Tab-separated table of C-alpha atoms and ligand atoms in Angstrom:
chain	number	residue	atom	x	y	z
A	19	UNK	CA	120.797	84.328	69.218
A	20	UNK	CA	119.182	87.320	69.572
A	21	UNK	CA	115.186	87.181	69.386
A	22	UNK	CA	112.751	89.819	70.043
A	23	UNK	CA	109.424	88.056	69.747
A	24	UNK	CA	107.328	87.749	73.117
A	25	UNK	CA	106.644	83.885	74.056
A	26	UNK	CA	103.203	82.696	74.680
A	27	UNK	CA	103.259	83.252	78.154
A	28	UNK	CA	105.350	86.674	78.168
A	29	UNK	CA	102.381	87.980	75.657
A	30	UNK	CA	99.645	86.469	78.204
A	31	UNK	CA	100.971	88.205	80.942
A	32	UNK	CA	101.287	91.409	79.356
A	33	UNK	CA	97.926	90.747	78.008
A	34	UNK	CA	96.678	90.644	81.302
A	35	UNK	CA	98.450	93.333	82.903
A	36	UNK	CA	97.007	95.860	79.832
A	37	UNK	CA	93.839	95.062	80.585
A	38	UNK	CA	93.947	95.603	84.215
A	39	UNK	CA	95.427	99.014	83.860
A	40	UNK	CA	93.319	99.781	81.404
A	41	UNK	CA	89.957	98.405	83.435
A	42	UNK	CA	91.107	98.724	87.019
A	43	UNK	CA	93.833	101.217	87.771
A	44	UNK	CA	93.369	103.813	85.426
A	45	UNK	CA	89.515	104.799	86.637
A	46	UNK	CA	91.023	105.052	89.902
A	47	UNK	CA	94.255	106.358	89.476
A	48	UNK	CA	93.593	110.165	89.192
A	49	UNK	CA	91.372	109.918	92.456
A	50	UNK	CA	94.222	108.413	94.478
A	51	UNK	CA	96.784	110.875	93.015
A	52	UNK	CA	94.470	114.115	93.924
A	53	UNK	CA	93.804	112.171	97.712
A	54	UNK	CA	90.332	112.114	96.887
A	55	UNK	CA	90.452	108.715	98.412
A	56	UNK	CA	92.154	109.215	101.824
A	57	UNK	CA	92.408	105.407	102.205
A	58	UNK	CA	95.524	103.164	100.976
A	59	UNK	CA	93.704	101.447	97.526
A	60	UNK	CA	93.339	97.755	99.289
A	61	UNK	CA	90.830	96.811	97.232
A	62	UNK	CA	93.210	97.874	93.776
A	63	UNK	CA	95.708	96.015	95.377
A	64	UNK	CA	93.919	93.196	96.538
A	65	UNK	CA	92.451	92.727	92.527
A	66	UNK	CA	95.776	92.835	91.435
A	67	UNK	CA	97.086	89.957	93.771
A	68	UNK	CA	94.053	87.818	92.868
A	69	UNK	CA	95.204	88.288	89.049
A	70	UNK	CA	98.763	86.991	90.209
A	71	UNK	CA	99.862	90.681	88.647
A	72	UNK	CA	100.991	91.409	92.518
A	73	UNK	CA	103.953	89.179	93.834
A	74	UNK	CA	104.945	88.115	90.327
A	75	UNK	CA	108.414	87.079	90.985
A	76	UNK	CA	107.415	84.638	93.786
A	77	UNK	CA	107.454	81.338	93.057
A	78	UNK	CA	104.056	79.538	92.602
A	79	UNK	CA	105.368	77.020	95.289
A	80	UNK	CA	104.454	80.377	98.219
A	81	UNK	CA	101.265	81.487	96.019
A	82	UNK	CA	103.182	83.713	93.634
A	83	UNK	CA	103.103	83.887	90.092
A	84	UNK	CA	106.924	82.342	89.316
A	85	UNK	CA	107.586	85.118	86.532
A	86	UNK	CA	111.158	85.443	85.558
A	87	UNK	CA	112.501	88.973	85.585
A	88	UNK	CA	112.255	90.017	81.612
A	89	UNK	CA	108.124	88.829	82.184
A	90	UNK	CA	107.616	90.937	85.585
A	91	UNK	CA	109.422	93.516	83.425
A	92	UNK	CA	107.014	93.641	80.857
A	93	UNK	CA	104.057	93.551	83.329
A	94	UNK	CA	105.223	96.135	85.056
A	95	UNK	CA	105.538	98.378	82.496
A	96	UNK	CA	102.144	97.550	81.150
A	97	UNK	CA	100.530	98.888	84.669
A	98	UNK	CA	103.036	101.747	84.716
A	99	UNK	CA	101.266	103.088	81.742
A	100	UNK	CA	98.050	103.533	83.767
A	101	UNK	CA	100.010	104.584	87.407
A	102	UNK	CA	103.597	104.320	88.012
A	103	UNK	CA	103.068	104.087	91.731
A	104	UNK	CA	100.951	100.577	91.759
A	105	UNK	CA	102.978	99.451	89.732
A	106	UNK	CA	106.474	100.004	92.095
A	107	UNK	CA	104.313	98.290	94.876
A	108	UNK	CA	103.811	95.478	92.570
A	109	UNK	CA	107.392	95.397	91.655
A	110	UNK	CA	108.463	95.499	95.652
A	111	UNK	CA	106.358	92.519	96.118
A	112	UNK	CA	108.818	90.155	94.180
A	113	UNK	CA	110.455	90.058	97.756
A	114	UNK	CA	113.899	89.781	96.297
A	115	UNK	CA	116.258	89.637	99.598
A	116	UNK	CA	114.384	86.753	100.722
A	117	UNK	CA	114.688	84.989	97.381
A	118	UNK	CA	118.199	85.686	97.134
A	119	UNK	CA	119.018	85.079	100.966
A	120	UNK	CA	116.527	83.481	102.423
A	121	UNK	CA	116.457	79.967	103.431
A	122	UNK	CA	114.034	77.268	103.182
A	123	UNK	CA	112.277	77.773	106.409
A	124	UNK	CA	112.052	81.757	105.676
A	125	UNK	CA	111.028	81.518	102.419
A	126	UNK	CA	108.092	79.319	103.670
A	127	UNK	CA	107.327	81.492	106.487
A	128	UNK	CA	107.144	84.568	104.989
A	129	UNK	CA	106.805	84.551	101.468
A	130	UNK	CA	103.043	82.972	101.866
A	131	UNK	CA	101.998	86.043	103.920
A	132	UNK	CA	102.777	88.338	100.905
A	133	UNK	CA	101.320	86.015	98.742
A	134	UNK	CA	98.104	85.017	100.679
A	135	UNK	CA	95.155	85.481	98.307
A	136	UNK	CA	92.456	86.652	100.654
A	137	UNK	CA	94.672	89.278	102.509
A	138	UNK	CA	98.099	90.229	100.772
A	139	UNK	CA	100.883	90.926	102.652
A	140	UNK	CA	103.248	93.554	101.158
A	141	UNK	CA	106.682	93.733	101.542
A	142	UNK	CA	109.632	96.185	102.919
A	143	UNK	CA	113.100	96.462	101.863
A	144	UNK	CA	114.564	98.938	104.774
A	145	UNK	CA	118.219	100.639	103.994
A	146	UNK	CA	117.533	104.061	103.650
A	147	UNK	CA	118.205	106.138	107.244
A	148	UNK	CA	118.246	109.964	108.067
A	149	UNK	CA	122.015	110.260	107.798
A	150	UNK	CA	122.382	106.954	105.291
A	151	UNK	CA	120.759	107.966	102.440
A	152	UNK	CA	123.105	107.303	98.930
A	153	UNK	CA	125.746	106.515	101.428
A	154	UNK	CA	123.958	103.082	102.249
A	155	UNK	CA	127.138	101.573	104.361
A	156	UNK	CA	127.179	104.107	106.985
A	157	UNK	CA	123.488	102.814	108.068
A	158	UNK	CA	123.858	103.349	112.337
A	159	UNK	CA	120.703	100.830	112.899
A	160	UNK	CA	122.075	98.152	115.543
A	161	UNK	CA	121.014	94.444	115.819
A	162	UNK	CA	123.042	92.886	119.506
A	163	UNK	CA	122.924	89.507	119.893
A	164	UNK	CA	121.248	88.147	122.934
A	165	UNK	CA	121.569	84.476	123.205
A	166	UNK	CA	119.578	83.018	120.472
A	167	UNK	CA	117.928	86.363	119.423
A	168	UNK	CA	118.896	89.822	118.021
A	169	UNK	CA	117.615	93.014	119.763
A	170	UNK	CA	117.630	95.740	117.238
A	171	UNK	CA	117.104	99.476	117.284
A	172	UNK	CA	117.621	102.445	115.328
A	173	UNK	CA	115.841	104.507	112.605
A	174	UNK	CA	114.950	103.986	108.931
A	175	UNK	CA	113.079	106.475	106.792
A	176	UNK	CA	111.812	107.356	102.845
A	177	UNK	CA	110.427	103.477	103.306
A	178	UNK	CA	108.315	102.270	100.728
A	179	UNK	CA	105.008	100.136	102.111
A	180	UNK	CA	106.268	101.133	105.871
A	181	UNK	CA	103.120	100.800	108.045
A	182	UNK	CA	101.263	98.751	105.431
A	183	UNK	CA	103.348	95.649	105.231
A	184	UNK	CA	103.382	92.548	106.892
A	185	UNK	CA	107.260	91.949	106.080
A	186	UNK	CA	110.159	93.596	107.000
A	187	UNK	CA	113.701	93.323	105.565
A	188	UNK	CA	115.816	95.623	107.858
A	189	UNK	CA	119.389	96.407	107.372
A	190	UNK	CA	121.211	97.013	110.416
A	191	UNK	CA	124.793	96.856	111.745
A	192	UNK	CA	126.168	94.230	114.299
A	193	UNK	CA	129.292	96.035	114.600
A	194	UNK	CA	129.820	99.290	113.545
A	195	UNK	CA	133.572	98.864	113.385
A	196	UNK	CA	133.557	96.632	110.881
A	197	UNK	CA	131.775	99.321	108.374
A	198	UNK	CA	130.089	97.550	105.916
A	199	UNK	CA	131.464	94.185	106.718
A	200	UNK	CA	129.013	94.487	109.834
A	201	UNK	CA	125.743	95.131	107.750
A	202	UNK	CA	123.357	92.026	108.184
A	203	UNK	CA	119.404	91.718	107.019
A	204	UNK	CA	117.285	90.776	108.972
A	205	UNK	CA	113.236	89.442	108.732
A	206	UNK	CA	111.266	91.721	110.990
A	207	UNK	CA	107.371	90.743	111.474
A	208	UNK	CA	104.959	93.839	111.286
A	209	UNK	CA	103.874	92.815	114.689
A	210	UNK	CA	107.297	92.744	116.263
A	211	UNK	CA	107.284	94.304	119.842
A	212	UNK	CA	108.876	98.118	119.395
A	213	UNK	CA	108.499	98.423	115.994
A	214	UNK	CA	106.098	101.638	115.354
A	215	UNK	CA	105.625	103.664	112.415
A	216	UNK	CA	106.026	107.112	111.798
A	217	UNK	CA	105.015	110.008	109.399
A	218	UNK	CA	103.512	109.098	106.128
A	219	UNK	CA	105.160	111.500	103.636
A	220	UNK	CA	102.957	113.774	101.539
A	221	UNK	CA	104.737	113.414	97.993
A	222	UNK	CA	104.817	115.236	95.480
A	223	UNK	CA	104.160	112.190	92.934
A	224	UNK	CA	103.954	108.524	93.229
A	225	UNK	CA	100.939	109.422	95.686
A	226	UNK	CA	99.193	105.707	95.265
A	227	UNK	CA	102.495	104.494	97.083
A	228	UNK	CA	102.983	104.820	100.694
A	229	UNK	CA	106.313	105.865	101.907
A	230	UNK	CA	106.791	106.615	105.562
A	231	UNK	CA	109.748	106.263	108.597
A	232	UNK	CA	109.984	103.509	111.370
A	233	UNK	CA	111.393	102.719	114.105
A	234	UNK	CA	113.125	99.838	116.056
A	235	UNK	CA	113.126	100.074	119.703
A	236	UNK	CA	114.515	97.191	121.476
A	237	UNK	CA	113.417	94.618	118.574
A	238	UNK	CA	113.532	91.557	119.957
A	239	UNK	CA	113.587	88.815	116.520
A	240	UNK	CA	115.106	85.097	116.718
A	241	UNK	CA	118.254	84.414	115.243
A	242	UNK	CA	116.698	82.574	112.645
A	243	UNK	CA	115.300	85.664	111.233
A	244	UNK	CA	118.709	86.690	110.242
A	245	UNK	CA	119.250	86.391	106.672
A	246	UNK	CA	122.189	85.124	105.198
A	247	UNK	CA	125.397	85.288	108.099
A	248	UNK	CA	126.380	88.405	109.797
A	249	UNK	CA	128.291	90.818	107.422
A	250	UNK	CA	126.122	89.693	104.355
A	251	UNK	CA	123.820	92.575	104.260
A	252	UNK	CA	125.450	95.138	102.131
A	253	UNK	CA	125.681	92.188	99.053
A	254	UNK	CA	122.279	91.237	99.870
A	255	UNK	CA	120.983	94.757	99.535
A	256	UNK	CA	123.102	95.710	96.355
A	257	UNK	CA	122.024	92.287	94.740
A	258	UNK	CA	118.997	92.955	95.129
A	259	UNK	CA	118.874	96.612	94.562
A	260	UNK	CA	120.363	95.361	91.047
A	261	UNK	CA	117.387	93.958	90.368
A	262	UNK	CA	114.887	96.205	91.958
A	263	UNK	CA	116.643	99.360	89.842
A	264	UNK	CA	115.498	97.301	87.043
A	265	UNK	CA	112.069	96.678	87.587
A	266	UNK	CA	110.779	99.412	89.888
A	267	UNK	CA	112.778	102.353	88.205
A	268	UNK	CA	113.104	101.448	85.092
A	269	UNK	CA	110.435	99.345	83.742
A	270	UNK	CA	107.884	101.743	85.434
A	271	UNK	CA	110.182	104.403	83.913
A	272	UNK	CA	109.386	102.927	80.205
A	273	UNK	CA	105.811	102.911	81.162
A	274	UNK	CA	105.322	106.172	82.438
A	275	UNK	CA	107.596	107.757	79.174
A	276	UNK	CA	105.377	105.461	76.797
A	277	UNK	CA	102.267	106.839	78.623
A	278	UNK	CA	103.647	110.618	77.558
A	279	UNK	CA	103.808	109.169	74.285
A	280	UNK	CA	100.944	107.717	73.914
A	281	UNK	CA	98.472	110.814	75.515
A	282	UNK	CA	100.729	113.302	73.002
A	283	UNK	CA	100.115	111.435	69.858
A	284	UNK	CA	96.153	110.865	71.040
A	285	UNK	CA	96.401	114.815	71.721
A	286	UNK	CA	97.282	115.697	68.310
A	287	UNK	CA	95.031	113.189	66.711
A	288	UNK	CA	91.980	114.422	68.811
A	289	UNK	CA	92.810	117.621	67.546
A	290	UNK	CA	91.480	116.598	64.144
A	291	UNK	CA	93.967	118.224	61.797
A	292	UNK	CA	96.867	115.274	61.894
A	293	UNK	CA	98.294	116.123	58.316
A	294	UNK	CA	98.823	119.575	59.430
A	295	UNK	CA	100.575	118.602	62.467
A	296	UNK	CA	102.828	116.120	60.238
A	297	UNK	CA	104.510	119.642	59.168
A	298	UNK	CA	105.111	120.697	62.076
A	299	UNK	CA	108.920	119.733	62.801
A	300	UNK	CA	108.746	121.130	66.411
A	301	UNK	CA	106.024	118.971	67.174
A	302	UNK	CA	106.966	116.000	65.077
A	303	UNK	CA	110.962	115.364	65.922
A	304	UNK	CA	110.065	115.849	69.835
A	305	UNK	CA	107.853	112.853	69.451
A	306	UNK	CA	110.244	110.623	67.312
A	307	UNK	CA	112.990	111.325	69.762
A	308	UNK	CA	110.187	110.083	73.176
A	309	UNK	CA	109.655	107.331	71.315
A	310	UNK	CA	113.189	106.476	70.149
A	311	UNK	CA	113.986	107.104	73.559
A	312	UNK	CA	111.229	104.668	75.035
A	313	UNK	CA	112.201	101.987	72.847
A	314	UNK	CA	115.851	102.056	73.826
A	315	UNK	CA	114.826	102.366	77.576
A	316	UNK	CA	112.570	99.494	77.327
A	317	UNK	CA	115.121	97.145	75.214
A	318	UNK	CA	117.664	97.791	78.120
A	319	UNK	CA	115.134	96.950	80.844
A	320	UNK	CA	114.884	93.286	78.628
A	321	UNK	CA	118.734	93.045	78.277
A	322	UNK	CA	119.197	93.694	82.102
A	323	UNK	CA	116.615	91.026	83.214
A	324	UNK	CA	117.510	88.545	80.464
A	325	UNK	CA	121.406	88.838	81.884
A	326	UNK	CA	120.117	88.679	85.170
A	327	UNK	CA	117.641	85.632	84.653
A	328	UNK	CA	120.611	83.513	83.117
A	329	UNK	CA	122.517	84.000	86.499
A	330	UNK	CA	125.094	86.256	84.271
A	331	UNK	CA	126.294	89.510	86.440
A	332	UNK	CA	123.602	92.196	86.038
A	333	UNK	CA	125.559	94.978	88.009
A	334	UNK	CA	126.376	97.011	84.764
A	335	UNK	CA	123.331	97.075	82.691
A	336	UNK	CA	121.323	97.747	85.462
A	337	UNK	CA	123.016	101.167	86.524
A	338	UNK	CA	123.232	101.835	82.960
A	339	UNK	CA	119.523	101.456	82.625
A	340	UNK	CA	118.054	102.999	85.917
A	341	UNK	CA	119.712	106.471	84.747
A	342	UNK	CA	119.126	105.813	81.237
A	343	UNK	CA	115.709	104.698	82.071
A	344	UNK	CA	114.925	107.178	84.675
A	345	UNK	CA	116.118	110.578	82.672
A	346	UNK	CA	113.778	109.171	79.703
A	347	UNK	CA	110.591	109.380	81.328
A	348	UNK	CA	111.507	113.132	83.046
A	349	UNK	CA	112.399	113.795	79.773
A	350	UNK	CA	109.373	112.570	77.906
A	351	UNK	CA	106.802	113.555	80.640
A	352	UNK	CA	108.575	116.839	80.272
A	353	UNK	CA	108.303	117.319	76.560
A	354	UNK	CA	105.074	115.689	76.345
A	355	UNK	CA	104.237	118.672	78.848
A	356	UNK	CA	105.536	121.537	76.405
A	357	UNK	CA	104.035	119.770	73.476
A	358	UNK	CA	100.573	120.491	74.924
A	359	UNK	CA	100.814	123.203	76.545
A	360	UNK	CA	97.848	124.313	78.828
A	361	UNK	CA	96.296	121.556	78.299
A	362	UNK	CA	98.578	118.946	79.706
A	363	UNK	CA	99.308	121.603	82.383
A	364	UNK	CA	95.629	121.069	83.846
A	365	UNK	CA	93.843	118.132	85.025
A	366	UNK	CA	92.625	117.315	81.403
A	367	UNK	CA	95.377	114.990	80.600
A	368	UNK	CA	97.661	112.859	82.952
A	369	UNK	CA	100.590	114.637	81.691
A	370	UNK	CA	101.248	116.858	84.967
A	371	UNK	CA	101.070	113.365	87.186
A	372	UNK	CA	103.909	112.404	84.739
A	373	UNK	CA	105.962	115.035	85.423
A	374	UNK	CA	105.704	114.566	89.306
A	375	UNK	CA	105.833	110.774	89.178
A	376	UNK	CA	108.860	110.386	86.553
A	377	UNK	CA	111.151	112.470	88.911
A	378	UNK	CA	110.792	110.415	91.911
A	379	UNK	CA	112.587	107.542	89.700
A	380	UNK	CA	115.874	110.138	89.425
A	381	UNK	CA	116.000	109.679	93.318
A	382	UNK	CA	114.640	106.232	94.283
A	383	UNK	CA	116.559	103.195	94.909
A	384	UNK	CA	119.952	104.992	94.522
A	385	UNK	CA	119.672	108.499	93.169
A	386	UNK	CA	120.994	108.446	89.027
A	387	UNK	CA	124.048	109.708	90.113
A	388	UNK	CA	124.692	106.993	92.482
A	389	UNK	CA	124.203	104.519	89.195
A	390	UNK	CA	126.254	106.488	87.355
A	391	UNK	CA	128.808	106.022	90.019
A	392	UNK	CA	128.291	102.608	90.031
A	393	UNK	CA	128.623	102.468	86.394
A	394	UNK	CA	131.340	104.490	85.697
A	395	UNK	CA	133.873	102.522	88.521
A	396	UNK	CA	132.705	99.282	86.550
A	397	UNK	CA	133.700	100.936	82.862
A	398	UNK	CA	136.807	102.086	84.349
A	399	UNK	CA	137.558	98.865	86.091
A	400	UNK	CA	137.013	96.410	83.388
B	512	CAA	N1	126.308	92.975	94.061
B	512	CAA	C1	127.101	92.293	94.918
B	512	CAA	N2	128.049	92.893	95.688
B	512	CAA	C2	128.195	94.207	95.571
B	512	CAA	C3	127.419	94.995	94.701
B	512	CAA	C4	126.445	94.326	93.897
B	512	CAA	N3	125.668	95.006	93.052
B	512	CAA	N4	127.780	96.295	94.807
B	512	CAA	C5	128.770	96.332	95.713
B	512	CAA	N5	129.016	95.076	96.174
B	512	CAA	C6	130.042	94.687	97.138
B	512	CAA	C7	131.428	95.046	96.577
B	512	CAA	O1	131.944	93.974	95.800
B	512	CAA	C8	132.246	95.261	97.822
B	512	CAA	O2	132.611	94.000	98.371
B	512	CAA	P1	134.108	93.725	98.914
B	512	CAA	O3	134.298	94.704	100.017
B	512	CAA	O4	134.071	92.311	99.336
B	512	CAA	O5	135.005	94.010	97.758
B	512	CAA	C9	131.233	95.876	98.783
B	512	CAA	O6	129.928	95.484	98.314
B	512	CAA	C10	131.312	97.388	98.856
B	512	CAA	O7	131.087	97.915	97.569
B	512	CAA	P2	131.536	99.376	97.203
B	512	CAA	O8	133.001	99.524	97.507
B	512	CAA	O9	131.096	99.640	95.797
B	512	CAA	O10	130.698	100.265	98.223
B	512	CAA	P3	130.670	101.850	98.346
B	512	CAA	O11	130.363	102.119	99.765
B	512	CAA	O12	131.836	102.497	97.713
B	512	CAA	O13	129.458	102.318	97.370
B	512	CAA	C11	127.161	102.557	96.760
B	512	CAA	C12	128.280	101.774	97.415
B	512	CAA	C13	127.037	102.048	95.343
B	512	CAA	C14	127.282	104.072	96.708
B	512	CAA	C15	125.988	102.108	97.652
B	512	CAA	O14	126.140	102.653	98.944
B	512	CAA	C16	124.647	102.439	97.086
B	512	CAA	O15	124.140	101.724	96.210
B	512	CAA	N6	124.013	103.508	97.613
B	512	CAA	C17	122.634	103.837	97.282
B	512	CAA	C18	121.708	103.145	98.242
B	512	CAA	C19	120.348	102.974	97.686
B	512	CAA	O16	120.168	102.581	96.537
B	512	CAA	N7	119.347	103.214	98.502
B	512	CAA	C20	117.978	103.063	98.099
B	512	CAA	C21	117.205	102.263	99.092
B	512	CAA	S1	115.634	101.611	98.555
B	512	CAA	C22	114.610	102.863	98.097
B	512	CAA	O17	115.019	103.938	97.861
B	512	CAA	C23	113.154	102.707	97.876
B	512	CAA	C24	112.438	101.685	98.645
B	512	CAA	O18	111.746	101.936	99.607
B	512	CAA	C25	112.484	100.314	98.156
């Protein structure tokens, strides 16, 4: 059966996650995107954990919130209407590699940390290197085994939460010959001996989330901080990459594009004269088609998670939706940008900090033409 009405609990949560965008992030999103605050926004994230809206898809067992996939979604979207860059950190915090690798001791070691209500952890997923960027399975990072330990060094870079996090999931090779075969993850503490952190980038959007390089230099971790056996990395990283695509590209996609919406149509209606505008066909069919678009964006975020929640192969809809997903909100923040004119091209309205947020979600977590890659070898396959 197909059903599109919200349960109790899906409606609660987005409830919440409305009004905290509304009441917490938006007063202080502008200030953070303009680096009028030079400091990361602790205290915004710390608010969020203590409203569970922060490590939603850990379980409640480790202090997180237990959410299924199709209700993070619809958080997430909720607090990508007010900035789509607390809401990714929110979405990273779901620490999926350690939920879909992890073992019992792991999980109990480090998903608390994340969790911990007076001091949240965040999290780090760590593929991405200077010459392994879409081509994740030529990553050169090493991890040697030394007795009952791993000693790893290389390079990673573009990493979401580097520097801030108290968790590490690093991919790195144990044997380069055996090309991806050799890729294994690995649980790297923020206080790890070698590990040090390197140049924050200055972005052009998505300025509320911290992206920066490190690097391993003689990384010395147990062996029980390996996750899964050697050789599992590259599945553990697309698996969960399937899911991240979902939530931190595309459901913050649907927010920012609804966002777009939402400012044009309050633009037009502040402007007094609505009948008038009704006439106007260049104004009118651009914002049918944003918010055609929006809907069909968010309805594939639901479809993805729902597949992936029953344990059903999510693969497909996923790099379906992160270009879909992605191109819509570029697309709406653009059009939302032409609809009005100067003033969405000044501070006045968020629309600009659209613009240079949606396009970061063409690039992230597998550029769109890596999905469509993905997607198209699946069509052609099956
Ligand atoms: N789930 C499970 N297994 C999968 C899988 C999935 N989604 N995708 C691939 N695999 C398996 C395949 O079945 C195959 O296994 P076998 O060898 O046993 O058959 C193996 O992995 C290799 O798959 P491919 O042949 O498809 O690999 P490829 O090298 O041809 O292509 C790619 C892979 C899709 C291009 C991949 O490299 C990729 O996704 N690249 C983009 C990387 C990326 O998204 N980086 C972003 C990092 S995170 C970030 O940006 C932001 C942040 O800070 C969080």
């Amino acid at each position: 059966m197909i059903g599109f009405e919200l349960s109790e609990d899906q409606q609660k949560w987005r409830d919440k996650a409305k009004a905290f965008a509304e009441n917490e992030i938006k007063p202080v999103s502008w200030k953070i995107d303009k680096g009028l605050t030079q400091e990361y926004p602790w205290p915004l994230i710390k608010k969020l954990n203590e409203q569970g809206l922060l490590s939603m898809g850990v379980p409640e067992t480790y202090g997180g919130s237990g959410l299924d996939l199709l209700t993070t979604a619809i958080a997430l979207e909720e607090l990508a209407v007010a900035d789509g860059g607390i809401s990714f950190t929110s979405s990273l915090n779901s620490f999926n590699s350690l939920m879909i690798a992890g073992n019992d001791d792991q999980k109990a070691e480090f998903l608390p940390l994340v969790c911990d209500k007076d001091n949240p952890g965040l999290a780090v997923f760590a593929l991405t290197e200077p010459n392994a960027g879409s081509d994740a399975g030529s990553i050169t990072t090493t991890a040697r085994a030394d007795g009952q330990a791993y000693v790893l060094n290389g390079e990673k870079c573009f990493i979401s939460n580097a520097g801030l996090a108290s968790v590490y999931i690093v991919f790195a090779t144990v044997d380069r010959a055996k090309g991806i075969k050799g890729i294994t993850g690995f649980i790297v503490p923020k206080d790890a001996e070698g590990l040090t952190f390197g140049k924050i980038e200055d972005k052009m959007g998505f300025r509320s989330s911290r992206t920066a390089s490190f690097n391993l230099e003689d990384v010395t971790i147990p062996e029980s901080y390996r996750l899964g056996k050697e050789g599992d990395g590259f599945k553990i990283a697309m698996q969960e990459l399937d899911m991240l695509r979902v939530l931190s590209c595309c459901a913050v996609g649907v927010g920012i594009g609804r966002a777009a919406c939402e400012d044009a149509v309050r633009f037009f209606k502040e402007q007094g004269n609505i009948k008038a505008v009704m006439n106007q066909q260049a104004i009118t069919f651009d914002l049918a088609d944003m918010t055609a678009a929006v809907e069909a964006a968010r309805l594939m975020v639901w479809k993805s998670c729902w597949k992936m929640d029953q344990g059903l192969p999510g693969t497909l809809d996923s790099s379906l939706t992160k270009f879909f997903a992605g191109d819509m909100a570029v697309e709406a923040a653009g059009k939302a940008l032409r609809l009005l004119g100067h003033h969405a091209y000044t501070e006045s309205y968020p629309i600009e900090k659209y613009v240079r947020d949606a396009k970061l979600l063409q690039i992230y977590e597998g550029t769109n033409q890596v999905a469509r890659l993905v997607a198209s070898r699946m069509i052609l396959a099956g």
